[in-house]
Short mmCIF file of C-alpha atoms and ligand atoms in Angstrom, two decimals:
data_model
loop_
_atom_site.label_atom_id
_atom_site.label_comp_id
_atom_site.label_asym_id
_atom_site.label_seq_id
_atom_site.Cartn_x
_atom_site.Cartn_y
_atom_site.Cartn_z
CA UNK A 51 -47.52 184.63 197.84
CA UNK A 52 -46.03 183.59 201.11
CA UNK A 53 -42.41 182.89 200.69
CA UNK A 54 -41.11 179.60 200.53
CA UNK A 55 -39.26 178.62 203.88
CA UNK A 56 -35.62 177.40 203.29
CA UNK A 57 -32.76 175.93 205.22
CA UNK A 58 -29.28 176.09 204.10
CA UNK A 59 -26.86 173.28 205.08
CA UNK A 60 -23.33 173.90 205.40
CA UNK A 61 -24.25 177.66 205.45
CA UNK A 62 -20.81 178.65 206.88
CA UNK A 63 -18.68 177.54 203.93
CA UNK A 64 -18.01 179.29 200.56
CA UNK A 65 -20.91 177.87 198.67
CA UNK A 66 -23.18 178.28 201.96
CA UNK A 67 -22.27 181.94 202.03
CA UNK A 68 -23.04 182.33 198.39
CA UNK A 69 -26.57 180.54 199.17
CA UNK A 70 -26.99 183.31 201.92
CA UNK A 71 -25.95 186.32 199.85
CA UNK A 72 -28.17 185.37 196.85
CA UNK A 73 -31.20 184.46 199.10
CA UNK A 74 -31.04 187.76 201.19
CA UNK A 75 -34.01 189.55 199.62
CA UNK A 76 -34.89 187.12 197.32
CA UNK A 77 -38.75 187.40 195.95
CA UNK A 78 -39.61 183.82 196.50
CA UNK A 79 -37.30 182.39 199.65
CA UNK A 80 -36.98 183.20 203.02
CA UNK A 81 -33.99 181.49 204.98
CA UNK A 82 -35.31 180.22 208.21
CA UNK A 83 -32.74 177.98 209.41
CA UNK A 84 -28.74 177.31 208.82
CA UNK A 85 -26.68 174.23 209.59
CA UNK A 86 -22.79 173.55 209.81
CA UNK A 87 -20.53 171.25 211.61
CA UNK A 88 -20.52 170.47 215.25
CA UNK A 89 -17.68 172.80 215.58
CA UNK A 90 -20.44 175.67 214.84
CA UNK A 91 -23.66 174.09 216.42
CA UNK A 92 -25.30 176.43 218.94
CA UNK A 93 -23.39 179.61 217.78
CA UNK A 94 -25.05 182.69 215.71
CA UNK A 95 -24.39 182.44 212.24
CA UNK A 96 -22.33 185.54 212.41
CA UNK A 97 -20.08 184.41 215.10
CA UNK A 98 -19.59 181.24 213.55
CA UNK A 99 -18.83 182.25 209.79
CA UNK A 100 -15.68 183.86 208.46
CA UNK A 101 -17.71 185.98 205.99
CA UNK A 102 -15.88 186.37 202.78
CA UNK A 103 -18.36 188.30 200.66
CA UNK A 104 -17.92 191.85 201.60
CA UNK A 105 -17.91 193.98 204.40
CA UNK A 106 -20.91 192.58 206.33
CA UNK A 107 -23.30 189.44 206.03
CA UNK A 108 -26.97 190.22 205.28
CA UNK A 109 -28.05 191.49 208.59
CA UNK A 110 -30.93 189.46 209.97
CA UNK A 111 -29.42 186.06 208.77
CA UNK A 112 -26.46 186.96 211.30
CA UNK A 113 -28.57 186.27 214.39
CA UNK A 114 -29.84 182.91 213.29
CA UNK A 115 -28.62 180.08 215.46
CA UNK A 116 -26.53 177.60 213.71
CA UNK A 117 -28.37 174.26 214.07
CA UNK A 118 -27.03 170.23 213.93
CA UNK A 119 -27.37 169.03 210.32
CA UNK A 120 -30.25 166.57 210.94
CA UNK A 121 -33.86 166.12 210.10
CA UNK A 122 -34.57 166.39 214.00
CA UNK A 123 -32.90 169.73 214.20
CA UNK A 124 -34.67 171.13 210.95
CA UNK A 125 -37.95 169.79 212.26
CA UNK A 126 -37.52 171.53 215.53
CA UNK A 127 -36.52 175.01 214.17
CA UNK A 128 -39.64 176.50 214.91
CA UNK A 129 -40.71 176.98 211.36
CA UNK A 130 -41.77 174.28 208.73
CA UNK A 131 -39.05 174.09 206.32
CA UNK A 132 -40.24 173.96 202.52
CA UNK A 133 -36.95 173.32 200.72
CA UNK A 134 -33.49 172.55 201.83
CA UNK A 135 -30.41 173.65 200.01
CA UNK A 136 -27.25 171.61 200.67
CA UNK A 137 -23.56 172.86 200.48
CA UNK A 138 -22.33 170.05 202.64
CA UNK A 139 -19.35 168.03 202.08
CA UNK A 140 -19.90 165.06 200.14
CA UNK A 141 -18.90 162.50 202.69
CA UNK A 142 -21.57 164.24 205.00
CA UNK A 143 -24.20 164.49 202.00
CA UNK A 144 -24.06 161.02 201.39
CA UNK A 145 -25.66 160.07 204.66
CA UNK A 146 -27.66 163.07 205.61
CA UNK A 147 -29.60 164.03 202.25
CA UNK A 148 -30.91 160.31 201.81
CA UNK A 149 -32.39 160.65 205.76
CA UNK A 150 -33.83 164.15 204.71
CA UNK A 151 -35.76 162.88 201.83
CA UNK A 152 -36.68 159.82 203.57
CA UNK A 153 -38.21 162.17 206.46
CA UNK A 154 -39.97 164.30 203.58
CA UNK A 155 -37.44 167.32 203.06
CA UNK A 156 -37.09 168.47 199.57
CA UNK A 157 -33.33 168.81 199.00
CA UNK A 158 -31.41 170.94 196.11
CA UNK A 159 -27.74 169.66 196.86
CA UNK A 160 -24.49 170.92 195.49
CA UNK A 161 -22.54 167.88 196.97
CA UNK A 162 -21.34 165.04 194.19
CA UNK A 163 -22.25 162.21 196.56
CA UNK A 164 -25.87 161.32 194.92
CA UNK A 165 -25.37 163.01 191.50
CA UNK A 166 -24.86 159.74 189.49
CA UNK A 167 -27.48 157.69 190.77
CA UNK A 168 -29.82 156.62 188.20
CA UNK A 169 -33.05 157.88 189.99
CA UNK A 170 -31.53 161.37 191.08
CA UNK A 171 -31.90 164.44 188.74
CA UNK A 172 -28.50 166.19 187.89
CA UNK A 173 -30.08 169.56 186.53
CA UNK A 174 -29.10 172.69 184.81
CA UNK A 175 -32.44 174.42 184.54
CA UNK A 176 -31.85 175.88 180.98
CA UNK A 177 -30.27 172.45 179.69
CA UNK A 178 -32.34 169.45 181.19
CA UNK A 179 -35.28 170.68 183.38
CA UNK A 180 -37.33 167.58 182.09
CA UNK A 181 -35.06 165.52 184.02
CA UNK A 182 -36.75 166.58 187.01
CA UNK A 183 -39.68 163.95 186.32
CA UNK A 184 -37.12 161.50 188.04
CA UNK A 185 -38.39 162.94 191.17
CA UNK A 186 -41.49 160.53 190.74
CA UNK A 187 -39.10 157.47 190.11
CA UNK A 188 -37.05 158.12 192.89
CA UNK A 189 -40.05 158.71 195.41
CA UNK A 190 -41.66 155.65 194.21
CA UNK A 191 -38.55 153.38 194.16
CA UNK A 192 -37.10 154.64 197.70
CA UNK A 193 -40.53 155.25 199.35
CA UNK A 194 -39.30 158.73 200.17
CA UNK A 195 -41.67 161.55 200.94
CA UNK A 196 -39.17 164.07 200.03
CA UNK A 197 -36.46 163.93 197.25
CA UNK A 198 -33.05 164.96 196.36
CA UNK A 199 -32.11 167.05 193.24
CA UNK A 200 -28.51 167.57 192.54
CA UNK A 201 -26.60 170.53 190.66
CA UNK A 202 -23.46 169.66 188.90
CA UNK A 203 -19.78 170.18 189.46
CA UNK A 204 -18.75 173.72 188.70
CA UNK A 205 -16.65 172.97 185.84
CA UNK A 206 -19.23 170.66 184.37
CA UNK A 207 -22.18 173.42 184.94
CA UNK A 208 -20.01 175.99 183.06
CA UNK A 209 -19.01 173.67 180.07
CA UNK A 210 -22.21 172.05 179.51
CA UNK A 211 -24.21 175.49 179.45
CA UNK A 212 -22.12 175.89 176.02
CA UNK A 213 -22.27 172.18 174.94
CA UNK A 214 -26.18 172.00 174.84
CA UNK A 215 -27.03 174.73 172.03
CA UNK A 216 -23.80 173.32 170.11
CA UNK A 217 -24.96 169.67 170.48
CA UNK A 218 -28.73 170.72 169.29
CA UNK A 219 -27.78 173.09 166.44
CA UNK A 220 -24.48 171.54 165.02
CA UNK A 221 -23.70 168.16 166.91
CA UNK A 222 -20.62 167.35 168.57
CA UNK A 223 -18.66 164.27 168.40
CA UNK A 224 -16.00 164.75 170.98
CA UNK A 225 -14.79 167.51 173.56
CA UNK A 226 -11.25 168.09 174.88
CA UNK A 227 -11.36 170.47 177.98
CA UNK A 228 -8.56 172.03 179.96
CA UNK A 229 -9.74 173.92 182.83
CA UNK A 230 -7.99 176.67 185.22
CA UNK A 231 -9.87 176.43 188.25
CA UNK A 232 -10.22 179.03 191.04
CA UNK A 233 -9.10 178.35 194.55
CA UNK A 234 -12.75 178.93 195.87
CA UNK A 235 -13.62 175.86 194.18
CA UNK A 236 -11.83 173.86 196.83
CA UNK A 237 -13.80 175.46 199.95
CA UNK A 238 -12.67 177.77 202.52
CA UNK A 239 -9.53 175.71 203.70
CA UNK A 240 -9.16 173.61 200.50
CA UNK A 241 -5.73 174.78 199.05
CA UNK A 242 -3.20 176.46 201.20
CA UNK A 243 -1.88 179.66 200.24
CA UNK A 244 1.72 178.50 200.41
CA UNK A 245 0.74 175.89 197.67
CA UNK A 246 -1.14 178.06 195.32
CA UNK A 247 0.57 181.43 195.41
CA UNK A 248 2.80 182.15 192.51
CA UNK A 249 1.93 178.54 191.19
CA UNK A 250 -0.28 176.45 189.16
CA UNK A 251 -1.22 172.81 190.23
CA UNK A 252 -1.75 170.29 187.30
CA UNK A 253 -4.20 168.36 189.48
CA UNK A 254 -7.55 168.46 190.91
CA UNK A 255 -8.45 165.11 192.85
CA UNK A 256 -11.49 163.65 191.26
CA UNK A 257 -12.02 166.52 189.34
CA UNK A 258 -11.56 165.45 185.62
CA UNK A 259 -13.54 162.10 186.29
CA UNK A 260 -16.67 164.40 187.29
CA UNK A 261 -16.31 166.77 184.10
CA UNK A 262 -15.96 163.46 181.83
CA UNK A 263 -18.90 161.85 183.10
CA UNK A 264 -21.50 164.47 184.28
CA UNK A 265 -22.26 166.18 181.14
CA UNK A 266 -23.20 162.87 179.60
CA UNK A 267 -25.90 162.48 182.06
CA UNK A 268 -26.91 166.08 181.95
CA UNK A 269 -27.27 166.04 178.02
CA UNK A 270 -28.73 162.58 178.07
CA UNK A 271 -32.23 161.70 177.12
CA UNK A 272 -34.89 160.83 179.73
CA UNK A 273 -36.21 157.02 179.07
CA UNK A 274 -39.07 156.03 181.67
CA UNK A 275 -37.08 155.61 184.93
CA UNK A 276 -33.41 156.66 183.75
CA UNK A 277 -31.50 158.91 181.59
CA UNK A 278 -29.74 157.51 178.52
CA UNK A 279 -26.27 158.97 178.56
CA UNK A 280 -25.43 161.35 175.49
CA UNK A 281 -23.09 159.66 172.96
CA UNK A 282 -20.18 162.03 173.23
CA UNK A 283 -16.66 161.57 174.62
CA UNK A 284 -15.30 164.17 176.92
CA UNK A 285 -11.66 164.38 177.68
CA UNK A 286 -10.48 166.68 180.55
CA UNK A 287 -7.34 168.11 182.17
CA UNK A 288 -7.99 170.10 185.51
CA UNK A 289 -5.68 172.81 186.83
CA UNK A 290 -5.55 174.89 189.92
CA UNK A 291 -4.67 178.55 189.38
CA UNK A 292 -4.24 181.46 191.62
CA UNK A 293 -7.49 182.99 190.96
CA UNK A 294 -10.18 183.64 193.79
CA UNK A 295 -13.37 183.19 191.87
CA UNK A 296 -14.06 182.18 188.13
CA UNK A 297 -13.03 178.90 186.44
CA UNK A 298 -11.59 179.51 182.78
CA UNK A 299 -11.69 176.38 180.57
CA UNK A 300 -9.98 176.13 177.02
CA UNK A 301 -12.38 173.89 174.87
CA UNK A 302 -11.70 171.93 171.88
CA UNK A 303 -14.77 170.54 170.60
CA UNK A 304 -15.24 168.12 167.37
CA UNK A 305 -18.31 168.82 165.25
CA UNK A 306 -20.10 166.74 163.44
CA UNK A 307 -20.06 169.01 160.37
CA UNK A 308 -18.16 171.98 159.23
CA UNK A 309 -19.10 175.28 160.64
CA UNK A 310 -18.02 179.02 160.66
CA UNK A 311 -17.35 181.30 163.54
CA UNK A 312 -20.57 183.51 162.70
CA UNK A 313 -22.68 180.39 163.13
CA UNK A 314 -21.10 179.35 166.55
CA UNK A 315 -21.54 182.87 168.03
CA UNK A 316 -25.11 183.00 166.76
CA UNK A 317 -25.99 179.50 168.35
CA UNK A 318 -24.32 180.40 171.57
CA UNK A 319 -25.79 183.94 171.74
CA UNK A 320 -29.45 182.58 170.89
CA UNK A 321 -29.59 179.81 173.53
CA UNK A 322 -32.21 180.16 176.19
CA UNK A 323 -34.16 177.83 178.26
CA UNK A 324 -37.07 177.53 180.52
CA UNK A 325 -35.76 179.75 183.29
CA UNK A 326 -35.76 182.68 180.87
CA UNK A 327 -39.13 181.87 179.51
CA UNK A 328 -40.33 181.72 182.89
CA UNK A 329 -38.55 184.74 183.69
CA UNK A 330 -37.36 183.18 187.12
CA UNK A 331 -35.71 185.56 189.40
CA UNK A 332 -32.28 184.27 189.24
CA UNK A 333 -32.36 183.40 185.46
CA UNK A 334 -29.63 185.38 183.44
CA UNK A 335 -31.37 187.33 180.48
CA UNK A 336 -28.75 185.31 178.16
CA UNK A 337 -27.21 182.16 179.89
CA UNK A 338 -24.44 182.34 177.32
CA UNK A 339 -22.57 185.89 176.59
CA UNK A 340 -20.05 186.06 173.68
CA UNK A 341 -17.29 188.38 173.62
CA UNK A 342 -15.48 189.43 170.63
CA UNK A 343 -12.24 191.13 172.15
CA UNK A 344 -9.26 188.87 171.50
CA UNK A 345 -8.41 188.84 175.37
CA UNK A 346 -11.75 187.57 176.84
CA UNK A 347 -13.17 186.17 178.89
CA UNK A 348 -10.98 186.90 182.11
CA UNK A 349 -12.26 185.77 185.55
CA UNK A 350 -11.83 189.11 187.31
CA UNK A 351 -13.88 190.90 184.55
CA UNK A 352 -16.30 188.30 183.46
CA UNK A 353 -17.28 186.26 186.78
CA UNK A 354 -19.95 189.16 187.75
CA UNK A 355 -21.81 189.07 184.07
CA UNK A 356 -25.71 188.49 185.03
CA UNK A 357 -24.64 188.36 188.68
CA UNK A 358 -22.57 185.41 188.11
CA UNK A 359 -25.30 183.34 186.71
CA UNK A 360 -24.22 183.80 182.86
CA UNK A 361 -21.07 182.12 181.27
CA UNK A 362 -18.87 183.88 178.97
CA UNK A 363 -17.54 182.68 175.97
CA UNK A 364 -14.67 184.26 173.73
CA UNK A 365 -11.78 183.45 171.41
CA UNK A 366 -14.15 181.31 169.04
CA UNK A 367 -12.10 179.62 166.40
CA UNK A 368 -13.30 177.23 163.64
CA UNK A 369 -11.04 174.84 161.40
CA UNK A 370 -11.95 171.64 159.41
CA UNK A 371 -11.90 169.57 162.40
CA UNK A 372 -12.34 171.74 165.29
CA UNK A 373 -13.96 174.44 167.24
CA UNK A 374 -12.07 176.10 169.72
CA UNK A 375 -12.97 178.78 172.56
CA UNK A 376 -12.54 179.91 176.18
CA UNK A 377 -15.56 179.96 178.61
CA UNK A 378 -15.27 181.39 181.95
CA UNK A 379 -18.24 181.06 184.79
CA UNK A 380 -18.38 181.99 188.26
CA UNK A 381 -17.86 178.65 190.02
CA UNK A 382 -19.51 179.52 193.35
CA UNK A 383 -22.61 181.07 191.56
CA UNK A 384 -23.26 179.30 188.15
CA UNK A 385 -21.35 176.49 189.38
CA UNK A 386 -22.87 175.98 192.81
CA UNK A 387 -25.27 178.36 194.85
CA UNK A 388 -26.75 180.05 192.10
CA UNK A 389 -27.62 177.05 189.74
CA UNK A 390 -29.13 175.26 192.82
CA UNK A 391 -31.21 178.40 193.56
CA UNK A 392 -32.43 178.31 190.04
CA UNK A 393 -33.50 174.65 190.35
CA UNK A 394 -35.33 175.60 193.37
CA UNK A 395 -37.24 178.73 191.37
CA UNK A 396 -38.12 175.97 188.78
CA UNK A 397 -39.62 173.19 191.58
CA UNK A 398 -41.61 176.11 192.94
CA UNK A 399 -42.84 177.22 189.43
CA UNK A 400 -43.80 173.48 188.66
CA UNK A 401 -45.60 173.05 192.01
CA UNK A 402 -43.13 170.45 193.43
CA UNK A 403 -42.36 172.66 196.38
P1 NAP B 253 -16.43 174.59 202.65
O1 NAP B 253 -16.21 176.16 202.46
O2 NAP B 253 -15.39 173.65 203.01
O3 NAP B 253 -17.78 174.71 203.56
C1 NAP B 253 -18.21 173.37 203.99
C2 NAP B 253 -19.36 173.28 204.70
O4 NAP B 253 -20.06 172.17 205.44
C3 NAP B 253 -19.10 174.13 206.26
O5 NAP B 253 -20.42 175.05 206.51
C4 NAP B 253 -18.94 173.47 207.22
O6 NAP B 253 -18.97 173.72 208.63
C5 NAP B 253 -19.88 172.16 206.79
N1 NAP B 253 -19.61 170.94 207.55
C6 NAP B 253 -18.30 170.56 207.49
N2 NAP B 253 -18.02 169.00 208.08
C7 NAP B 253 -19.60 168.99 208.49
C8 NAP B 253 -20.33 167.95 209.32
N3 NAP B 253 -19.66 166.98 209.83
N4 NAP B 253 -21.52 168.13 209.31
C9 NAP B 253 -22.25 169.27 209.17
N5 NAP B 253 -21.65 169.99 208.23
C10 NAP B 253 -20.43 170.09 208.05
O7 NAP B 253 -16.89 173.82 201.23
P2 NAP B 253 -17.63 174.46 199.95
O8 NAP B 253 -16.84 174.87 198.88
O9 NAP B 253 -18.74 175.56 200.48
O10 NAP B 253 -18.50 173.27 199.42
C11 NAP B 253 -19.61 172.78 199.75
C12 NAP B 253 -20.26 171.68 199.00
O11 NAP B 253 -20.39 172.14 197.53
C13 NAP B 253 -18.87 170.39 198.66
O12 NAP B 253 -19.70 169.56 198.51
C14 NAP B 253 -18.61 170.95 197.40
O13 NAP B 253 -17.91 169.97 196.42
C15 NAP B 253 -19.84 171.42 196.59
N6 NAP B 253 -19.49 172.29 195.52
C16 NAP B 253 -18.49 173.55 195.68
C17 NAP B 253 -18.20 174.44 194.54
C18 NAP B 253 -17.24 175.55 194.80
O14 NAP B 253 -17.04 176.36 193.99
N7 NAP B 253 -16.72 175.68 196.05
C19 NAP B 253 -18.85 174.20 193.55
C20 NAP B 253 -19.92 172.95 193.07
C21 NAP B 253 -19.96 172.12 194.41
P3 NAP B 253 -18.19 174.52 209.51
O15 NAP B 253 -17.85 175.97 209.27
O16 NAP B 253 -18.83 174.55 210.85
O17 NAP B 253 -17.05 173.77 209.46
#
């Protein structure tokens, strides 16, 4: 099979770099175009990027010219672009992604701008692949030839991968979550080192709202032309901590019935979805890995499990009213580029790309 030709928007940023790293040598996708801000346009990718993922960037990609972020520039790149991965800031994505979809481009986006729109799928492939049917609603309603599918906020992806099996097998009434989020979650120039070294910042603008509303859409039921939100209350407190990659979340969850630790563990470990059944290239064997040690998960040790595509759960405790556990996920892989690529792989298998 010929490889699907992809463009990465916002390719010089932290999520953009993860895209390029995960797409280098990918069996289904070939990167043919990269874009960034006007500051970088016209430069070679290797000259425009402060590469953060090891000693050198994937060789052939370094010579790509950074294009302007527009439908015109993608059309003129010398290749037919089959699929677009976006790692743009939300304010830019809000304008550019609809323009691209209108012009026939198929976009999988990490930006928050369009996530909560009724006709825009917000997808974790193991959790709600059926929501991709909203693409048809979107195209019909907006007259678009292409489409936009979105990938959730990083903390949302990590939490919701654990909520889905617990909701299906045990039932959940309420979730309280406190996050300890890595600095890479704020992008390359997001948090000044003088603010975060030797410190914890107990506020991340807009994050609690996203973490409280996005899981309800992802866990909701598709009903014709929209998603009926899940009946579940999520309360969040978000903190920035001095860790490079990997968000750790402390979860208190009120189940609909009493459960034992062994049952919770079995439900989480047994979870799998369509990506595992289809053996998609980036699918982890187990999307949720459970560790028994009393001091796991930890960002430095567990953010690389299954190439960053699995979330790692530990410290499961059950009392009469609550299940408590810690979950760790790689915010730039499962929380961003990796989840988006998995959506792309699924779209290819479904024949939508
Ligand atoms: P970042 O490191 O700040 O990178 C931003 C990228 O956007 C850079 O490539 C930048 O290009 C480009 N850009 C900036 N202004 C632009 C413009 N006017 N036109 C075109 N491109 C422009 O941010 P990031 O962490 O990679 O995040 C990217 C997106 O993913 C954001 O929407 C973010 O909310 C979302 N996200 C991030 C994470 C995470 O863990 N970091 C997780 C989930 C979702 P230059 O280098 O030329 O400035």
